[in-house]
């Protein structure tokens, strides 16, 4: 794809533009909607070949691949009246908005592909789930960390639900830091240590030969500190509450 359009230039739109401009090789022209005007202006000023269009229809008209990245609640205002020719490829990154609904909104026979790009795509370090599999869309995301096509929309929705746990992870780390600070550790020291501690744990995830349960066991000794925290804090009630929250989010995304 030599011409990519993005409607809705928020955090994910910004990350996609930055990911496209990372590394060498030829990068496509990028056309941005005026939605998120400050971010769009910043990106067009920073990167060659990134332009802000007058409206969303111009984004569609200039692009071969159109990424729709507006917030779910803004979709009707952003997409009303758009004409999308059948030779375009549309990537739908709106959480909780299925392709059937999007097709009715756009009234187009163009291929529609759902995707879950994450902020780390800006560094080309995040795999992107896609549904249905589409060779050009998969290739597009392969250059920014990898594509993970799934065969069923039900599977896509489950994986989309998992992305809702990211900030809970950061909040967990922030709680650890706050606790250490409350015990008299300087805040910058606590922050640095917690970051380093979990960056090391994250690197172990790249070893696909060990299951997540095995990784946990590798960091734990019988009757040791890690086992104590896991069994007293992350107890059955805690696990059930997390699963209930995930079930509720999945139901909403469906």
CSV table of C-alpha atoms in Angstrom, one decimal:
chain,number,residue,atom,x,y,z
A,1,UNK,CA,0.0,0.0,0.0
A,2,UNK,CA,1.5,3.3,-1.1
A,3,UNK,CA,-1.2,5.6,0.3
A,4,UNK,CA,-2.7,5.1,3.7
A,5,UNK,CA,-5.4,7.2,5.3
A,6,UNK,CA,-6.2,7.5,9.0
A,7,UNK,CA,-9.6,8.8,10.2
A,8,UNK,CA,-9.3,9.7,13.9
A,9,UNK,CA,-5.8,10.8,14.9
A,10,UNK,CA,-5.6,9.9,18.6
A,11,UNK,CA,-3.1,7.7,20.4
A,12,UNK,CA,-3.4,4.7,18.0
A,13,UNK,CA,-3.4,6.9,14.9
A,14,UNK,CA,-0.2,8.6,16.2
A,15,UNK,CA,1.4,5.2,16.9
A,16,UNK,CA,0.6,3.9,13.5
A,17,UNK,CA,2.2,6.9,11.8
A,18,UNK,CA,5.3,6.7,14.0
A,19,UNK,CA,5.6,2.9,13.3
A,20,UNK,CA,5.4,3.5,9.6
A,21,UNK,CA,8.2,6.0,9.8
A,22,UNK,CA,10.5,3.7,11.9
A,23,UNK,CA,13.4,2.0,10.3
A,24,UNK,CA,14.5,2.0,6.7
A,25,UNK,CA,12.7,1.2,3.4
A,26,UNK,CA,10.1,3.0,1.5
A,27,UNK,CA,7.2,4.4,3.6
A,28,UNK,CA,3.7,5.0,2.2
A,29,UNK,CA,2.2,8.5,2.0
A,30,UNK,CA,-0.1,9.1,4.9
A,31,UNK,CA,-3.3,11.2,4.8
A,32,UNK,CA,-4.7,12.3,8.2
A,33,UNK,CA,-8.2,13.5,9.0
A,34,UNK,CA,-8.6,16.9,10.7
A,35,UNK,CA,-10.1,15.1,13.7
A,36,UNK,CA,-7.4,15.4,16.4
A,37,UNK,CA,-6.2,18.5,14.8
A,38,UNK,CA,-3.3,19.1,17.1
A,39,UNK,CA,-1.8,15.6,16.8
A,40,UNK,CA,-2.4,15.6,13.0
A,41,UNK,CA,-0.6,18.9,12.7
A,42,UNK,CA,2.3,17.7,14.8
A,43,UNK,CA,2.8,14.5,12.8
A,44,UNK,CA,2.6,16.3,9.4
A,45,UNK,CA,5.2,18.8,10.6
A,46,UNK,CA,7.5,16.0,11.9
A,47,UNK,CA,7.4,13.5,9.0
A,48,UNK,CA,7.8,13.9,5.3
A,49,UNK,CA,4.9,12.5,3.3
A,50,UNK,CA,2.3,12.9,6.1
A,51,UNK,CA,-0.5,15.4,5.2
A,52,UNK,CA,-3.6,16.7,6.9
A,53,UNK,CA,-6.7,16.6,4.7
A,54,UNK,CA,-9.6,19.1,4.7
A,55,UNK,CA,-12.1,16.4,5.7
A,56,UNK,CA,-12.6,12.7,6.1
A,57,UNK,CA,-13.9,12.3,2.5
A,58,UNK,CA,-10.6,13.6,1.2
A,59,UNK,CA,-8.8,11.0,3.4
A,60,UNK,CA,-10.8,8.2,1.8
A,61,UNK,CA,-10.4,9.6,-1.7
A,62,UNK,CA,-6.6,9.9,-1.5
A,63,UNK,CA,-5.9,6.5,0.1
A,64,UNK,CA,-5.8,2.9,-0.9
A,65,UNK,CA,-6.0,1.6,2.7
A,66,UNK,CA,-8.2,3.5,5.1
A,67,UNK,CA,-7.8,3.1,8.9
A,68,UNK,CA,-10.8,4.1,11.0
A,69,UNK,CA,-9.6,4.9,14.4
A,70,UNK,CA,-12.3,7.1,15.9
A,71,UNK,CA,-13.7,6.5,19.3
A,72,UNK,CA,-16.7,4.2,19.4
A,73,UNK,CA,-19.1,6.9,20.5
A,74,UNK,CA,-17.9,9.3,17.8
A,75,UNK,CA,-18.3,6.9,14.8
A,76,UNK,CA,-21.7,8.2,13.6
A,77,UNK,CA,-20.6,11.8,13.5
A,78,UNK,CA,-17.2,10.9,11.9
A,79,UNK,CA,-18.5,8.5,9.2
A,80,UNK,CA,-21.9,9.9,8.2
A,81,UNK,CA,-22.1,10.6,4.5
A,82,UNK,CA,-18.7,9.1,3.6
A,83,UNK,CA,-18.5,7.5,0.2
A,84,UNK,CA,-16.0,4.5,0.2
A,85,UNK,CA,-15.4,3.0,-3.2
A,86,UNK,CA,-15.2,-0.8,-3.4
A,87,UNK,CA,-11.6,-0.8,-4.5
A,88,UNK,CA,-10.5,0.5,-1.1
A,89,UNK,CA,-9.4,-1.6,1.9
A,90,UNK,CA,-10.9,-0.5,5.2
A,91,UNK,CA,-9.3,-1.3,8.5
A,92,UNK,CA,-11.6,-1.0,11.5
A,93,UNK,CA,-9.8,-0.4,14.8
A,94,UNK,CA,-12.9,0.7,16.7
A,95,UNK,CA,-13.3,-1.5,19.8
A,96,UNK,CA,-16.8,-3.0,20.0
A,97,UNK,CA,-17.8,-2.0,16.5
A,98,UNK,CA,-18.3,-5.1,14.2
A,99,UNK,CA,-17.7,-5.1,10.5
A,100,UNK,CA,-21.4,-5.8,9.8
A,101,UNK,CA,-22.4,-2.5,11.5
A,102,UNK,CA,-19.5,-0.6,9.8
A,103,UNK,CA,-20.6,-1.9,6.4
A,104,UNK,CA,-24.1,-0.7,7.0
A,105,UNK,CA,-22.8,2.7,8.0
A,106,UNK,CA,-20.5,3.1,5.0
A,107,UNK,CA,-22.7,1.3,2.5
A,108,UNK,CA,-19.7,-0.2,0.7
A,109,UNK,CA,-18.6,-3.5,-0.7
A,110,UNK,CA,-15.0,-2.7,0.1
A,111,UNK,CA,-13.1,-5.3,2.1
A,112,UNK,CA,-13.4,-4.6,5.9
A,113,UNK,CA,-10.9,-5.9,8.3
A,114,UNK,CA,-11.0,-5.5,12.1
A,115,UNK,CA,-7.6,-4.9,13.8
A,116,UNK,CA,-6.3,-4.4,17.3
A,117,UNK,CA,-3.1,-2.2,17.0
A,118,UNK,CA,-1.6,-1.3,20.4
A,119,UNK,CA,0.5,1.8,21.3
A,120,UNK,CA,3.8,-0.3,21.1
A,121,UNK,CA,3.2,-0.4,17.3
A,122,UNK,CA,5.0,2.9,17.2
A,123,UNK,CA,8.2,1.0,18.0
A,124,UNK,CA,7.3,-2.0,15.8
A,125,UNK,CA,7.1,-4.2,18.8
A,126,UNK,CA,3.5,-5.2,19.0
A,127,UNK,CA,1.6,-7.9,17.2
A,128,UNK,CA,-1.7,-6.8,15.8
A,129,UNK,CA,-4.7,-9.2,15.7
A,130,UNK,CA,-6.8,-9.0,12.5
A,131,UNK,CA,-10.1,-10.5,11.4
A,132,UNK,CA,-10.8,-11.6,8.8
A,133,UNK,CA,-7.4,-12.4,7.4
A,134,UNK,CA,-6.5,-10.2,4.5
A,135,UNK,CA,-3.1,-10.4,2.7
A,136,UNK,CA,-2.6,-6.6,2.3
A,137,UNK,CA,-3.7,-5.8,5.8
A,138,UNK,CA,-1.6,-8.6,7.3
A,139,UNK,CA,1.4,-7.3,5.3
A,140,UNK,CA,0.8,-3.8,6.5
A,141,UNK,CA,1.0,-4.8,10.2
A,142,UNK,CA,3.8,-7.3,9.7
A,143,UNK,CA,6.2,-4.4,9.1
A,144,UNK,CA,5.2,-3.0,12.5
A,145,UNK,CA,5.7,-6.0,14.8
A,146,UNK,CA,3.6,-8.7,13.2
A,147,UNK,CA,0.1,-9.7,12.3
A,148,UNK,CA,-2.0,-12.4,14.1
A,149,UNK,CA,-5.0,-13.2,11.9
A,150,UNK,CA,-7.9,-15.1,13.6
A,151,UNK,CA,-10.5,-17.1,11.8
A,152,UNK,CA,-13.6,-16.2,13.9
A,153,UNK,CA,-14.9,-12.9,15.1
A,154,UNK,CA,-15.7,-14.5,18.5
A,155,UNK,CA,-11.9,-15.1,18.9
A,156,UNK,CA,-11.2,-11.6,17.9
A,157,UNK,CA,-13.5,-10.2,20.6
A,158,UNK,CA,-11.9,-12.4,23.2
A,159,UNK,CA,-8.4,-11.1,22.3
A,160,UNK,CA,-9.8,-7.5,22.2
A,161,UNK,CA,-11.1,-8.0,25.7
A,162,UNK,CA,-7.6,-8.9,26.9
A,163,UNK,CA,-6.3,-5.5,25.8
A,164,UNK,CA,-8.6,-3.9,28.4
A,165,UNK,CA,-6.2,-5.2,31.1
A,166,UNK,CA,-3.2,-3.1,30.1
A,167,UNK,CA,-3.7,-0.1,32.4
A,168,UNK,CA,-4.6,-2.4,35.3
A,169,UNK,CA,-1.1,-3.8,34.9
A,170,UNK,CA,0.4,-0.3,35.1
A,171,UNK,CA,-1.8,0.5,38.1
A,172,UNK,CA,-0.5,-2.7,39.8
A,173,UNK,CA,3.1,-1.5,39.3
A,174,UNK,CA,2.2,2.0,40.6
A,175,UNK,CA,0.6,0.4,43.7
A,176,UNK,CA,3.9,-1.4,44.4
A,177,UNK,CA,5.8,1.8,44.0
A,178,UNK,CA,3.5,3.7,46.3
A,179,UNK,CA,3.7,0.9,48.9
A,180,UNK,CA,7.5,1.1,48.9
A,181,UNK,CA,7.5,4.8,49.1
A,182,UNK,CA,5.2,4.5,52.2
A,183,UNK,CA,7.8,2.3,53.7
A,184,UNK,CA,10.4,5.1,53.5
A,185,UNK,CA,12.0,4.4,50.1
A,186,UNK,CA,12.6,7.5,48.0
A,187,UNK,CA,10.0,7.7,45.2
A,188,UNK,CA,12.5,7.8,42.4
A,189,UNK,CA,14.4,4.8,43.8
A,190,UNK,CA,11.1,2.8,44.2
A,191,UNK,CA,10.0,3.8,40.7
A,192,UNK,CA,13.4,2.8,39.1
A,193,UNK,CA,13.5,-0.6,40.9
A,194,UNK,CA,9.9,-1.6,40.1
A,195,UNK,CA,10.4,-0.7,36.4
A,196,UNK,CA,13.7,-2.6,36.2
A,197,UNK,CA,12.2,-5.6,38.1
A,198,UNK,CA,9.3,-6.0,35.7
A,199,UNK,CA,11.2,-5.2,32.5
A,200,UNK,CA,13.3,-8.2,33.4
A,201,UNK,CA,10.2,-10.3,33.8
A,202,UNK,CA,8.8,-9.1,30.5
A,203,UNK,CA,12.0,-10.1,28.7
A,204,UNK,CA,11.3,-13.7,29.8
A,205,UNK,CA,8.0,-13.6,27.9
A,206,UNK,CA,10.0,-13.8,24.6
A,207,UNK,CA,10.9,-17.4,25.4
A,208,UNK,CA,8.0,-19.2,23.7
A,209,UNK,CA,9.3,-22.6,24.7
A,210,UNK,CA,8.1,-22.1,28.3
A,211,UNK,CA,4.4,-21.7,29.2
A,212,UNK,CA,3.2,-18.9,31.3
A,213,UNK,CA,2.7,-21.3,34.2
A,214,UNK,CA,6.2,-22.6,33.8
A,215,UNK,CA,7.6,-19.0,33.8
A,216,UNK,CA,5.7,-18.4,37.1
A,217,UNK,CA,7.1,-21.6,38.5
A,218,UNK,CA,10.7,-20.6,37.4
A,219,UNK,CA,10.4,-17.4,39.5
A,220,UNK,CA,9.0,-19.2,42.6
A,221,UNK,CA,10.4,-21.4,45.3
A,222,UNK,CA,8.2,-23.6,47.6
A,223,UNK,CA,7.1,-21.6,50.6
A,224,UNK,CA,9.0,-18.6,49.3
A,225,UNK,CA,8.1,-14.9,49.0
A,226,UNK,CA,6.6,-15.1,45.5
A,227,UNK,CA,4.4,-18.1,46.4
A,228,UNK,CA,3.2,-16.3,49.5
A,229,UNK,CA,2.1,-13.2,47.6
A,230,UNK,CA,0.5,-15.2,44.8
A,231,UNK,CA,-1.5,-17.4,47.1
A,232,UNK,CA,-2.6,-14.8,49.6
A,233,UNK,CA,-3.3,-11.9,47.3
A,234,UNK,CA,-4.1,-13.6,44.0
A,235,UNK,CA,-6.5,-16.0,45.6
A,236,UNK,CA,-9.6,-17.7,44.1
A,237,UNK,CA,-11.8,-14.7,44.9
A,238,UNK,CA,-9.4,-12.3,43.2
A,239,UNK,CA,-9.2,-14.6,40.1
A,240,UNK,CA,-13.0,-14.9,40.0
A,241,UNK,CA,-13.4,-11.1,40.2
A,242,UNK,CA,-11.0,-10.6,37.3
A,243,UNK,CA,-12.8,-13.2,35.2
A,244,UNK,CA,-16.1,-11.6,36.0
A,245,UNK,CA,-14.8,-8.2,34.8
A,246,UNK,CA,-13.5,-9.8,31.6
A,247,UNK,CA,-16.8,-11.5,31.0
A,248,UNK,CA,-18.7,-8.2,31.4
A,249,UNK,CA,-16.3,-6.4,29.0
A,250,UNK,CA,-16.5,-9.2,26.4
A,251,UNK,CA,-20.3,-9.0,26.5
A,252,UNK,CA,-20.2,-5.3,25.9
A,253,UNK,CA,-17.7,-5.7,23.0
A,254,UNK,CA,-20.0,-8.2,21.3
